[in-house]
Short mmCIF file of C-alpha atoms in Angstrom, two decimals:
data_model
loop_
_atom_site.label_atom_id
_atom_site.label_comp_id
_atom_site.label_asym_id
_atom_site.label_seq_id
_atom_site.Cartn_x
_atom_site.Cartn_y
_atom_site.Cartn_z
CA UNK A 11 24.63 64.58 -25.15
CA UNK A 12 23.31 68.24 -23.47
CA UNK A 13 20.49 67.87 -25.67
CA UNK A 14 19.24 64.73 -24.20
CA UNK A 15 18.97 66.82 -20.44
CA UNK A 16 19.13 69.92 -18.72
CA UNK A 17 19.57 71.01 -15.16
CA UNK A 18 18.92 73.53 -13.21
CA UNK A 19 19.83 74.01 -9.38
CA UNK A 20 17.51 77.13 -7.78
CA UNK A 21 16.48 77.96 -4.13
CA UNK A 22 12.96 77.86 -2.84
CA UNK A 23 11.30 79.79 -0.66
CA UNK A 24 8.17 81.23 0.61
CA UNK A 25 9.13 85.02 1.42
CA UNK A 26 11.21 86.87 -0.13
CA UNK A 27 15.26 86.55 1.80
CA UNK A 28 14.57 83.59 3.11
CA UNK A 29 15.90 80.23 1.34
CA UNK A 30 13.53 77.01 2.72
CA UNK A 31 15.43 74.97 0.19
CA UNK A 32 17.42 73.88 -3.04
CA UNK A 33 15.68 72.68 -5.66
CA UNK A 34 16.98 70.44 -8.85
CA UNK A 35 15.32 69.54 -12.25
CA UNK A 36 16.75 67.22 -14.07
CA UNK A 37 14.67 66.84 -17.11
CA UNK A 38 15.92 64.00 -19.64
CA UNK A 39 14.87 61.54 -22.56
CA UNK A 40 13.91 58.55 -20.98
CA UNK A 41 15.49 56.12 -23.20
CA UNK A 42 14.11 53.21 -22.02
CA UNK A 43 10.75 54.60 -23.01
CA UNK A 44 11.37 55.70 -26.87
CA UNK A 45 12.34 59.09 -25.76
CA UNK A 46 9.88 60.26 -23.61
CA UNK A 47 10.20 63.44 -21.49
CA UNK A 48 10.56 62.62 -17.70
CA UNK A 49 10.91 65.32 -15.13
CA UNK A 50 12.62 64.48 -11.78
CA UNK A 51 13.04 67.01 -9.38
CA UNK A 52 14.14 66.28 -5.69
CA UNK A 53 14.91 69.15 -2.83
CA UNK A 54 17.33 69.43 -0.67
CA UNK A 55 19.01 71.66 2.50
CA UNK A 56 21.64 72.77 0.85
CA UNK A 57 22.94 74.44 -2.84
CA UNK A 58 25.93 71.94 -2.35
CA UNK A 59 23.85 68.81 -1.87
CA UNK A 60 21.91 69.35 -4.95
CA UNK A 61 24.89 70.29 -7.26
CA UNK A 62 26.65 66.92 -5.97
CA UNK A 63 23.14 65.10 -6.93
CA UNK A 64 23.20 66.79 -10.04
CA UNK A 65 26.74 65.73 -10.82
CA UNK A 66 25.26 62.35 -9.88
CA UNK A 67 22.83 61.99 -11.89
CA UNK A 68 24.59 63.95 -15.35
CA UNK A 69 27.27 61.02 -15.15
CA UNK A 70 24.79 58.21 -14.54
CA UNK A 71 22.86 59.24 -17.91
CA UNK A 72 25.43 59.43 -19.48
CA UNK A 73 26.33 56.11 -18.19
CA UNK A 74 23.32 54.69 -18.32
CA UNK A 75 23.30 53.70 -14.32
CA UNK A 76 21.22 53.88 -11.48
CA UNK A 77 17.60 55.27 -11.95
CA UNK A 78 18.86 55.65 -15.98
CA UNK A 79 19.73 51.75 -15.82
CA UNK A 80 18.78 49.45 -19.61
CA UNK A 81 15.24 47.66 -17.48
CA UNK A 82 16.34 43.94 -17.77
CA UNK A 83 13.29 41.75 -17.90
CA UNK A 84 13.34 39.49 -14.88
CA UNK A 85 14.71 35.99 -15.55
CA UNK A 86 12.77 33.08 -14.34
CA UNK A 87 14.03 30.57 -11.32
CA UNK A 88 16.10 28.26 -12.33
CA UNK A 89 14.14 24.82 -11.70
CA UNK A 90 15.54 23.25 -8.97
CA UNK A 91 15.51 19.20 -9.43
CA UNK A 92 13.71 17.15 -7.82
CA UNK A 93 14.87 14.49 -5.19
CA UNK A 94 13.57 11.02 -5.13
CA UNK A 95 13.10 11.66 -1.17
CA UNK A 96 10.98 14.84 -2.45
CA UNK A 97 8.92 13.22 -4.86
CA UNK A 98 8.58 10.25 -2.78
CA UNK A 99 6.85 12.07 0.02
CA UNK A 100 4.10 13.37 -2.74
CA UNK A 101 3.95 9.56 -4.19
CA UNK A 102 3.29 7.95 -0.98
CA UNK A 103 0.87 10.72 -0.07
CA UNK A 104 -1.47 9.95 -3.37
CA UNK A 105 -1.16 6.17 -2.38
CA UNK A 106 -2.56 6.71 0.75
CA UNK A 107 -5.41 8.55 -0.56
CA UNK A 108 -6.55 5.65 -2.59
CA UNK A 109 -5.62 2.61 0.25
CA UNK A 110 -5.09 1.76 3.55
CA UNK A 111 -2.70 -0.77 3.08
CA UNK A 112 0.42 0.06 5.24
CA UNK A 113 2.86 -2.16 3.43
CA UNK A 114 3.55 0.66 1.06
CA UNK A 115 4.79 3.14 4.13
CA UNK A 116 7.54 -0.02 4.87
CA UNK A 117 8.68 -0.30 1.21
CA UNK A 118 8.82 3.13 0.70
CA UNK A 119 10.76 3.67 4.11
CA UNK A 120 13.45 0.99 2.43
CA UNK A 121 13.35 2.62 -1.36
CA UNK A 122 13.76 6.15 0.45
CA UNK A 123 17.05 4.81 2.32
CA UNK A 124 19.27 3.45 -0.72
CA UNK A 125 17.85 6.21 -3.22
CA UNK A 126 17.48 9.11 -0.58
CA UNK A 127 18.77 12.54 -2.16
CA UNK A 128 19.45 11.43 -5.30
CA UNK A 129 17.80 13.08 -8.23
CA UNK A 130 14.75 11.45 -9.41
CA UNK A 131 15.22 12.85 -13.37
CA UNK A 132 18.80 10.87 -12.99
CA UNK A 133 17.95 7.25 -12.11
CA UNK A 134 18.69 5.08 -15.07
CA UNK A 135 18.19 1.45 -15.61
CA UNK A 136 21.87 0.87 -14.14
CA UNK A 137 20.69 2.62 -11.19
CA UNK A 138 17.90 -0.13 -10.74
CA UNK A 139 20.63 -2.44 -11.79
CA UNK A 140 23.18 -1.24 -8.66
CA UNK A 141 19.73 -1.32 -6.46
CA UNK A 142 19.18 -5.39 -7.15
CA UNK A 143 22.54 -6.36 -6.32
CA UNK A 144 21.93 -4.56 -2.87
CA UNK A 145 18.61 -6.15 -2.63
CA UNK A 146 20.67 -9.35 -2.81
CA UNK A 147 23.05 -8.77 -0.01
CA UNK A 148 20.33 -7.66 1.94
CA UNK A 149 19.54 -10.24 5.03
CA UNK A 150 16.85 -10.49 7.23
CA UNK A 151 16.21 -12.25 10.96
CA UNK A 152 13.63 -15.16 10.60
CA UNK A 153 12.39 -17.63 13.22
CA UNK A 154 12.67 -21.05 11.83
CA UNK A 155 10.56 -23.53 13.88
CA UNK A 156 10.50 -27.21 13.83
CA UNK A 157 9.42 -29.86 15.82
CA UNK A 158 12.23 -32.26 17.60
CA UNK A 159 12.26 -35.17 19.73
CA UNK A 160 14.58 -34.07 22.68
CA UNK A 161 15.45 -35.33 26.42
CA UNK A 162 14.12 -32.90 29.07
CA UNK A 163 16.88 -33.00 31.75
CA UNK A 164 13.96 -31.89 34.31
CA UNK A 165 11.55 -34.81 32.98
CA UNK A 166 14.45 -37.41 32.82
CA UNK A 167 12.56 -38.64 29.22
CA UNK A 168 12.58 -37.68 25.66
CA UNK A 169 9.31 -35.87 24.42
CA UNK A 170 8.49 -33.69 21.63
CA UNK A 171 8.80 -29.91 21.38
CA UNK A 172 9.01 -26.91 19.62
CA UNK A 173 12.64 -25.85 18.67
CA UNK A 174 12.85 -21.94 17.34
CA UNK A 175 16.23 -20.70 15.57
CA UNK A 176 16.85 -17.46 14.86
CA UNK A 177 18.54 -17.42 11.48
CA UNK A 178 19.54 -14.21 9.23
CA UNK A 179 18.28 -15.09 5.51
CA UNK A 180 18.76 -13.58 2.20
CA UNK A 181 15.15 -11.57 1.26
CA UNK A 182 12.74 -13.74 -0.78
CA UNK A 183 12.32 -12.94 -4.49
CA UNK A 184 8.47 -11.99 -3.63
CA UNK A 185 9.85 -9.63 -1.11
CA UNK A 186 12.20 -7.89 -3.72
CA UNK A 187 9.44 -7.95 -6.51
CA UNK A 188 7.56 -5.91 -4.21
CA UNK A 189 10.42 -2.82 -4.58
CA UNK A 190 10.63 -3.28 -8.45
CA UNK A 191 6.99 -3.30 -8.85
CA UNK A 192 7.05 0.31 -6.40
CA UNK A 193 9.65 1.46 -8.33
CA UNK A 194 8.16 1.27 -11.25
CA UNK A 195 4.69 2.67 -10.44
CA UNK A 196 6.58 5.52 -9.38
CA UNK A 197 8.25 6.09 -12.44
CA UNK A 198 4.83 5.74 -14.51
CA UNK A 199 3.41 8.32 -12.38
CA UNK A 200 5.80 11.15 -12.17
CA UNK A 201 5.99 10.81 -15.85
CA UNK A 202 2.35 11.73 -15.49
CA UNK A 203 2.97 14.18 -13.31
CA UNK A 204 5.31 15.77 -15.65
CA UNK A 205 8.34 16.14 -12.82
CA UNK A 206 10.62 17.94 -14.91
CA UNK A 207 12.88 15.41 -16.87
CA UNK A 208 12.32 12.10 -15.73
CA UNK A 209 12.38 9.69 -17.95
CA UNK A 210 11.09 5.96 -18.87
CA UNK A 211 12.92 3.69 -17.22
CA UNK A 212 12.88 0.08 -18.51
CA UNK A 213 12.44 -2.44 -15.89
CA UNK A 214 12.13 -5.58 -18.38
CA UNK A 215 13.36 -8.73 -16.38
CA UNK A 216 13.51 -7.11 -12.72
CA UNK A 217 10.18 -7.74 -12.21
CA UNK A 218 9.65 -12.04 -11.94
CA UNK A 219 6.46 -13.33 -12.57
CA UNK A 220 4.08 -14.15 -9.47
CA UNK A 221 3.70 -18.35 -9.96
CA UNK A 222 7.54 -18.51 -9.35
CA UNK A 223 8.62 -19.81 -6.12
CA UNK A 224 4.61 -19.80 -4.51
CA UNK A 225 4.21 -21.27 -1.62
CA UNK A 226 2.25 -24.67 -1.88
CA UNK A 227 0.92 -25.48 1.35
CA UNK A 228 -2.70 -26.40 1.65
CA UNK A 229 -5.14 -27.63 4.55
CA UNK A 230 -7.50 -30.66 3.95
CA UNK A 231 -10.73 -31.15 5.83
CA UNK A 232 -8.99 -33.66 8.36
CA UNK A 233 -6.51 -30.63 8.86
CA UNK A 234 -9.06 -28.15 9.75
CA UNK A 235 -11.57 -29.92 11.86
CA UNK A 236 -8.71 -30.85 14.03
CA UNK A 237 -7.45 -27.07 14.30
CA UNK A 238 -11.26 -26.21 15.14
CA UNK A 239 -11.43 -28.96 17.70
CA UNK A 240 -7.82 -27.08 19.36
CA UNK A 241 -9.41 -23.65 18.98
CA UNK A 242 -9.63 -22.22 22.36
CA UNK A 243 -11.20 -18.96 21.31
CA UNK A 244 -14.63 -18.76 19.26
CA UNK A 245 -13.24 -15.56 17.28
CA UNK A 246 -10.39 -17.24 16.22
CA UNK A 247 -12.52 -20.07 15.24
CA UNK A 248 -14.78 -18.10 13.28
CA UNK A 249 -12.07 -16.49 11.44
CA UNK A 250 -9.74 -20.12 10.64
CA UNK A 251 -13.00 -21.42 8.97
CA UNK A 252 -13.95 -17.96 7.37
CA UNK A 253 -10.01 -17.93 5.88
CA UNK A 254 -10.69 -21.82 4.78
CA UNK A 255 -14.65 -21.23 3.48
CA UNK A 256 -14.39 -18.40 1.17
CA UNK A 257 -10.61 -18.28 0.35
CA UNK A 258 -10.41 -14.08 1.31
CA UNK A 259 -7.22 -12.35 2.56
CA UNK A 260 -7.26 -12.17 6.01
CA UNK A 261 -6.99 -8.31 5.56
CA UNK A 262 -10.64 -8.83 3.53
CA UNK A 263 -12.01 -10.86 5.73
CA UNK A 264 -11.34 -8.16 8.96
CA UNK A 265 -13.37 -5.03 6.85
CA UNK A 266 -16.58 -7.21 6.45
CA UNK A 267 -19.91 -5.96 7.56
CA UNK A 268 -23.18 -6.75 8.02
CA UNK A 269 -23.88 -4.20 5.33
CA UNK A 270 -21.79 -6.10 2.66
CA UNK A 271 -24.69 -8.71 2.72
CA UNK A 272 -27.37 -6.53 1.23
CA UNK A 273 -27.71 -7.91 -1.74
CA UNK A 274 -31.38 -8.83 -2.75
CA UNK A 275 -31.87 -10.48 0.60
CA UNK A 276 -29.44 -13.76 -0.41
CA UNK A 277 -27.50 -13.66 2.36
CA UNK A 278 -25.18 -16.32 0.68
CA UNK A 279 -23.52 -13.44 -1.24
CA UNK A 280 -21.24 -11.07 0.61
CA UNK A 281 -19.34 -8.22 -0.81
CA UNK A 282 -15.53 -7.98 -0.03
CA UNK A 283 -12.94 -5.45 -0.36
CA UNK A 284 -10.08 -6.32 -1.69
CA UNK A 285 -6.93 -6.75 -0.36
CA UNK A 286 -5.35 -3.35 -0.74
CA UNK A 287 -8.41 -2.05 1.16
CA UNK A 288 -9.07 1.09 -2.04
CA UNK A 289 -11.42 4.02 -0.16
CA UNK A 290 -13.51 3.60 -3.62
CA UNK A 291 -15.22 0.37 -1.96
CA UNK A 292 -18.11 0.72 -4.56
CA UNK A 293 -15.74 -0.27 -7.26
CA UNK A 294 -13.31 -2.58 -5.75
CA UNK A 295 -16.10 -4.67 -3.55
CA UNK A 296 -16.34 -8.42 -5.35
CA UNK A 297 -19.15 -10.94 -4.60
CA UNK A 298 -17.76 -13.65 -2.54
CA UNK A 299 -20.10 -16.96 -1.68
CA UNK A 300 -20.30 -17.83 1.63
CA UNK A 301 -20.91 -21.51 2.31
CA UNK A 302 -23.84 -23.23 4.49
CA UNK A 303 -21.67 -23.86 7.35
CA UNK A 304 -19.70 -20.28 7.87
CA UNK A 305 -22.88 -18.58 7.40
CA UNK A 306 -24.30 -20.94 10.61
CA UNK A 307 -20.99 -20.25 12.38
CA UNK A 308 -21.56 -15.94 11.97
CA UNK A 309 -25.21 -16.46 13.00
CA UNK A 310 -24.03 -19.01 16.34
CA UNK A 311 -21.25 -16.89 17.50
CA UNK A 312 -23.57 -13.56 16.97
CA UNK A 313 -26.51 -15.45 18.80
CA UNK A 314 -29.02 -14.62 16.09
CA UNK A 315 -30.99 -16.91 13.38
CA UNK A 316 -30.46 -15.88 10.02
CA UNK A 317 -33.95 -13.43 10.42
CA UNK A 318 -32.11 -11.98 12.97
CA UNK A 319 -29.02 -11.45 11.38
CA UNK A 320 -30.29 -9.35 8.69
CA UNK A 321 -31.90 -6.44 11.82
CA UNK A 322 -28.14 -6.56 13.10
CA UNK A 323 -26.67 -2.87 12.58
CA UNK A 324 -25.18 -2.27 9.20
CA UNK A 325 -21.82 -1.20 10.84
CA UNK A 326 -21.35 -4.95 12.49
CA UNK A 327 -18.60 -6.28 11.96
CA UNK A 328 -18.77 -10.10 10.46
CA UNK A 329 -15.19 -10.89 11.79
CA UNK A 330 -13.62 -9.99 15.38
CA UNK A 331 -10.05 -9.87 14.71
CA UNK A 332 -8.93 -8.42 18.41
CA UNK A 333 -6.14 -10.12 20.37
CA UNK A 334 -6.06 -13.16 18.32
CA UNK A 335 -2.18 -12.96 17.24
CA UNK A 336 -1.41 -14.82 20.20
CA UNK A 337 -4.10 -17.24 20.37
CA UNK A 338 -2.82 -18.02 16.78
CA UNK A 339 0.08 -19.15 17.78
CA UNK A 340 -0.76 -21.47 20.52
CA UNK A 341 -3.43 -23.35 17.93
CA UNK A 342 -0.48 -23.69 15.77
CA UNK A 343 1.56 -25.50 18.06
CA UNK A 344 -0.77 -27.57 20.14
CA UNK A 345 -2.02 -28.67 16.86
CA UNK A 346 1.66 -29.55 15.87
CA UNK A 347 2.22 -31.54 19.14
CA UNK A 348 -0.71 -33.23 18.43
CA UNK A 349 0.40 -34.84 15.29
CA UNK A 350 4.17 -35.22 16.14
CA UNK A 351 2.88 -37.36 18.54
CA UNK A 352 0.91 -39.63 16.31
CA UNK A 353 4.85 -39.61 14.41
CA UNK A 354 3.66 -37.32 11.33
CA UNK A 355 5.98 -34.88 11.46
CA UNK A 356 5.42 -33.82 8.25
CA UNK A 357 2.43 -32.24 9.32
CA UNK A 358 3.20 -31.47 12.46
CA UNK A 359 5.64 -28.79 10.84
CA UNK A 360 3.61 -27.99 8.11
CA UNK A 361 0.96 -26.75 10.97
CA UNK A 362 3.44 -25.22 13.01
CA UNK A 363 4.32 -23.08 9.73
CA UNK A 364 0.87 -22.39 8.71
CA UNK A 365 0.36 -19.33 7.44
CA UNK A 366 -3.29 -17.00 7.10
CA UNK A 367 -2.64 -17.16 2.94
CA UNK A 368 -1.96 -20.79 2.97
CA UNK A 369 -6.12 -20.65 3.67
CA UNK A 370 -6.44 -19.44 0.17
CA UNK A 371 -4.92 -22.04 -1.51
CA UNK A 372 -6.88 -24.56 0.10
CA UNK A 373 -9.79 -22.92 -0.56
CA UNK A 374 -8.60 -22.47 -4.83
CA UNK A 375 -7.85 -25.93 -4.42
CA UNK A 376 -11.15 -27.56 -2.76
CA UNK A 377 -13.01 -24.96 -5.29
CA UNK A 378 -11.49 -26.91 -8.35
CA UNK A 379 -12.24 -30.35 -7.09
CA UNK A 380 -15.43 -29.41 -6.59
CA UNK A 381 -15.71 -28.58 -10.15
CA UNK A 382 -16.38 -24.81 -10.02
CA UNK A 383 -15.92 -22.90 -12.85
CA UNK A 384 -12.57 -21.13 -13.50
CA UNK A 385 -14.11 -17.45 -13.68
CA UNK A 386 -16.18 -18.12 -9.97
CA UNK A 387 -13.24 -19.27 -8.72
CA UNK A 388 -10.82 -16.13 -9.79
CA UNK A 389 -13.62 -13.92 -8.34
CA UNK A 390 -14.29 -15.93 -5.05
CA UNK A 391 -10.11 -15.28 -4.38
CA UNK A 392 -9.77 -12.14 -5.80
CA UNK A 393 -7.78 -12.91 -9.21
CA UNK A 394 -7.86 -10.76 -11.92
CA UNK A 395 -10.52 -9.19 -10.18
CA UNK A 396 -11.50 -6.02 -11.98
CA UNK A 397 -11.48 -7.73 -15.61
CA UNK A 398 -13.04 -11.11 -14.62
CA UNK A 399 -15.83 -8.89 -12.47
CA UNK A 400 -16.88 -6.94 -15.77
CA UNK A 401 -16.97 -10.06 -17.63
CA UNK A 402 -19.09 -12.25 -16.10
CA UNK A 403 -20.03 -10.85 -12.65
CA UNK A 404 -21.31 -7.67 -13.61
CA UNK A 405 -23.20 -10.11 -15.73
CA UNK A 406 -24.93 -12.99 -13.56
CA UNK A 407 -27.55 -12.56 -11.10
CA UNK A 408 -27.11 -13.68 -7.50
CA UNK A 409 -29.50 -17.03 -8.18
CA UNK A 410 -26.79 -18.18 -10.39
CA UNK A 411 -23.81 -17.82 -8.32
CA UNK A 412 -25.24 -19.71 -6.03
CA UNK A 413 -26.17 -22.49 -7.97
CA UNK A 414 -22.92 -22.76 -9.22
CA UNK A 415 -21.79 -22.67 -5.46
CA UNK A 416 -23.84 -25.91 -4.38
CA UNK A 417 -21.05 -28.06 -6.25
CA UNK A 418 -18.88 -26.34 -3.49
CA UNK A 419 -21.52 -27.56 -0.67
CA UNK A 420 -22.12 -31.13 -2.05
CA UNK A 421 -18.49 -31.46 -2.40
CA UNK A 422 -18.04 -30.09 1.23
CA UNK A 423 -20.39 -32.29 2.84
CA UNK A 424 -19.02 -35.66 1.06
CA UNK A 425 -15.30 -34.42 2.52
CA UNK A 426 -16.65 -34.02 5.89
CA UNK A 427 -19.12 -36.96 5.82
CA UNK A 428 -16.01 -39.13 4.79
CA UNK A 429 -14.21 -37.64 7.88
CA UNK A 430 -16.44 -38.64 10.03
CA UNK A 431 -17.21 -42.13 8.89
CA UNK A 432 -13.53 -42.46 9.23
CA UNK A 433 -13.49 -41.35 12.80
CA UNK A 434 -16.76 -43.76 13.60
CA UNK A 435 -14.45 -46.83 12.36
CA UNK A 436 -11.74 -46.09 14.41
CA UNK A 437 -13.55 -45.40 17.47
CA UNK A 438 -15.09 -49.19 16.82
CA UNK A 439 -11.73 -50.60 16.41
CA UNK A 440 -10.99 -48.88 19.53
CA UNK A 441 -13.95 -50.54 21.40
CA UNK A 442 -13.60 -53.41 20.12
CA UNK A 443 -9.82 -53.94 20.95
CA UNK A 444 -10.64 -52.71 24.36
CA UNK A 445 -13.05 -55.64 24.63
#
């Protein structure tokens, strides 16, 4: 083993007699370097000290310890999983990037609760499983309203009003779809992301096709021009015919511009974002027709002609959506009244329940009878939007669009012109059973 080292403990000093210090060399075979010759040679105060260090380091080589330790390559971090809260964060984050829409902060809020720390590489279809079972003891508080004939105590007489119940309900299927659908987008993507482990999950038969359960309510021409002739505020107005005219979310319908009619100076075709509101508005904009009579209604409650409307500032907004929540509510149920007491209380609720969406269907539905062409229509309301754009959009020039679109107008005008011949008959019945 000697031949491996050698020591040798001297003093040091300057002048002759007089010790400064204690040297040691320890020269050895480094083995951790195929032998080489290494030289270390420290001082020290006293001849004790550096014997002890010697001693020190004789029994470490031999040992192989301490400065004479085997190098052990350092081992990589263990990877520490990944959370579902964790991942979620980044998820939402990229979302947000792409949209606006804020529904996806609420179902991710509601995903991060039940899943929370678990680990995302972990979740298994029995996981989803457990997850829709919970769904379907989840309840919610809902307002049901409904119009009643009831005695006023304070009147002394029965009259008709408004009766609200709170109620707790079980969540609609359209509601849950929403979490299976997030769920698996989220899935897709961090298997794109390559999070470490995380595998396919098969959601087969949690997520329920969109036509089941939809809501069927629609408004007829009667319907509207008697929610017009209740409308107290002209913004409100303009937006109730906008929702009915071109059939648009009521999310699109807030984001128009003046800008979004730029298009070869045919102001009948608008572009509008769709409804997730995607910051790439270039390629998620769709061509929407807007009718003879809404375009009159944005020039009249601007105060411009149509000239004018085209020098307004690109930034004006079409739509003014501010403090009309309220105002919404009242038209509902003066609207409501209005009908309960002509004894159709079948409309009367149906008002009372109206919803902004329920302006779609009407619209899908008065676009049909007018004999429109399936692929207008899907593009008009936003269906299939990105595959029926490329096919025949992308495709058509403006002229023909609208062409297609005065089926829409003759078909409007013979609904409204029917309206009002009905309403000239019963005003002469009136006048004549008054004479």
């Amino acid at each position: 083993m000697k031949k491996d080292y050698r020591t040798s403990v001297y003093p040091k000093g300057k002048r002759s007699g007089k010790v400064e210090c204690w040297r040691l060399d320890f020269v050895y075979k480094d083995k951790n370097n195929n032998g080489k010759e290494e030289t270390y040679s420290p001082r020290f105060d006293t001849r004790s000290e550096a014997v002890a260090e010697r001693d020190k380091l004789i029994s470490d080589y031999k040992n192989q310890t301490g400065m004479f330790a085997p190098i052990r390559e350092p081992q990589p971090e263990p990877i520490k999983p990944v959370t579902f809260r964790e991942y979620a964060a980044e998820y939402l984050e990229k979302l947000l990037k792409r949209t606006k829409s804020k529904s996806y902060i609420s179902e991710m809020r509601v995903l991060n609760d039940y899943f929370g720390d678990r680990i995302l590489a972990e979740l298994k279809r029995k996981d989803i499983e457990a997850f829709e079972e919970w769904l379907d003891e989840q309840t919610t508080e809902v307002v049901r309203r409904e119009i009643a004939w009831e005695y006023d105590e304070k009147k002394k007489t029965h009259e008709w009003t408004i009766k609200e119940t709170k109620v707790l309900a079980k969540l609609d299927w359209s509601t849950k779809n929403h979490f299976y659908k997030r769920l698996s987008a989220m899935n897709n993507q961090a298997i794109l992301d390559e999070v470490p482990n995380v595998g396919r999950i098969n959601f087969a038969g949690f997520k329920k096709p969109k036509l089941e359960n939809v809501r069927k309510v629609t408004v007829n021409y009667s319907e509207l021009e008697i929610l017009l002739e209740n409308c107290y505020k002209p913004n409100l107005c303009l937006e109730v015919l906008g929702l009915f005219e071109t059939g648009s979310r009521l999310s699109e319908l807030k984001s128009i511009t003046r800008s979004d009619f730029d298009n070869d100076e045919i102001l009948a075709i608008g572009q509008v974002l769709n409804s997730k509101k995607k910051i790439s508005d270039r390629i998620t904009k769709r061509p929407v027709y807007f009718s003879k009579r809404l375009r009159q209604a944005i020039y009249d409650y601007h105060g411009v002609t149509e000239e004018g409307f085209k020098r307004l500032p690109a930034e004006t907004p079409i739509f003014d959506p501010r403090s009309l929540r309220t105002a919404w509510e009242g038209l509902r149920k003066r609207v409501a009244l209005k009908y309960a007491e002509k004894e159709d209380t079948a409309t009367a609720n149906k008002i009372l329940n109206l919803q902004e969406k329920d302006f779609r269907t009407s619209h899908r539905t008065n676009l049909k009878n007018a004999r429109i062409m399936d692929s207008f229509r899907d593009v008009q309301t936003g269906h299939n939007q990105d595959s029926i754009t490329a096919r025949h959009y992308e495709h058509s020039d403006y002229e023909a669009i609208v062409e297609e679109f005065e089926l829409y107008e003759a078909y409007s005008e013979r609904m409204r012109a029917k309206i009002k011949e009905r309403t000239a008959t019963a005003e002469q019945s009136a006048v004549a059973a008054a004479s």
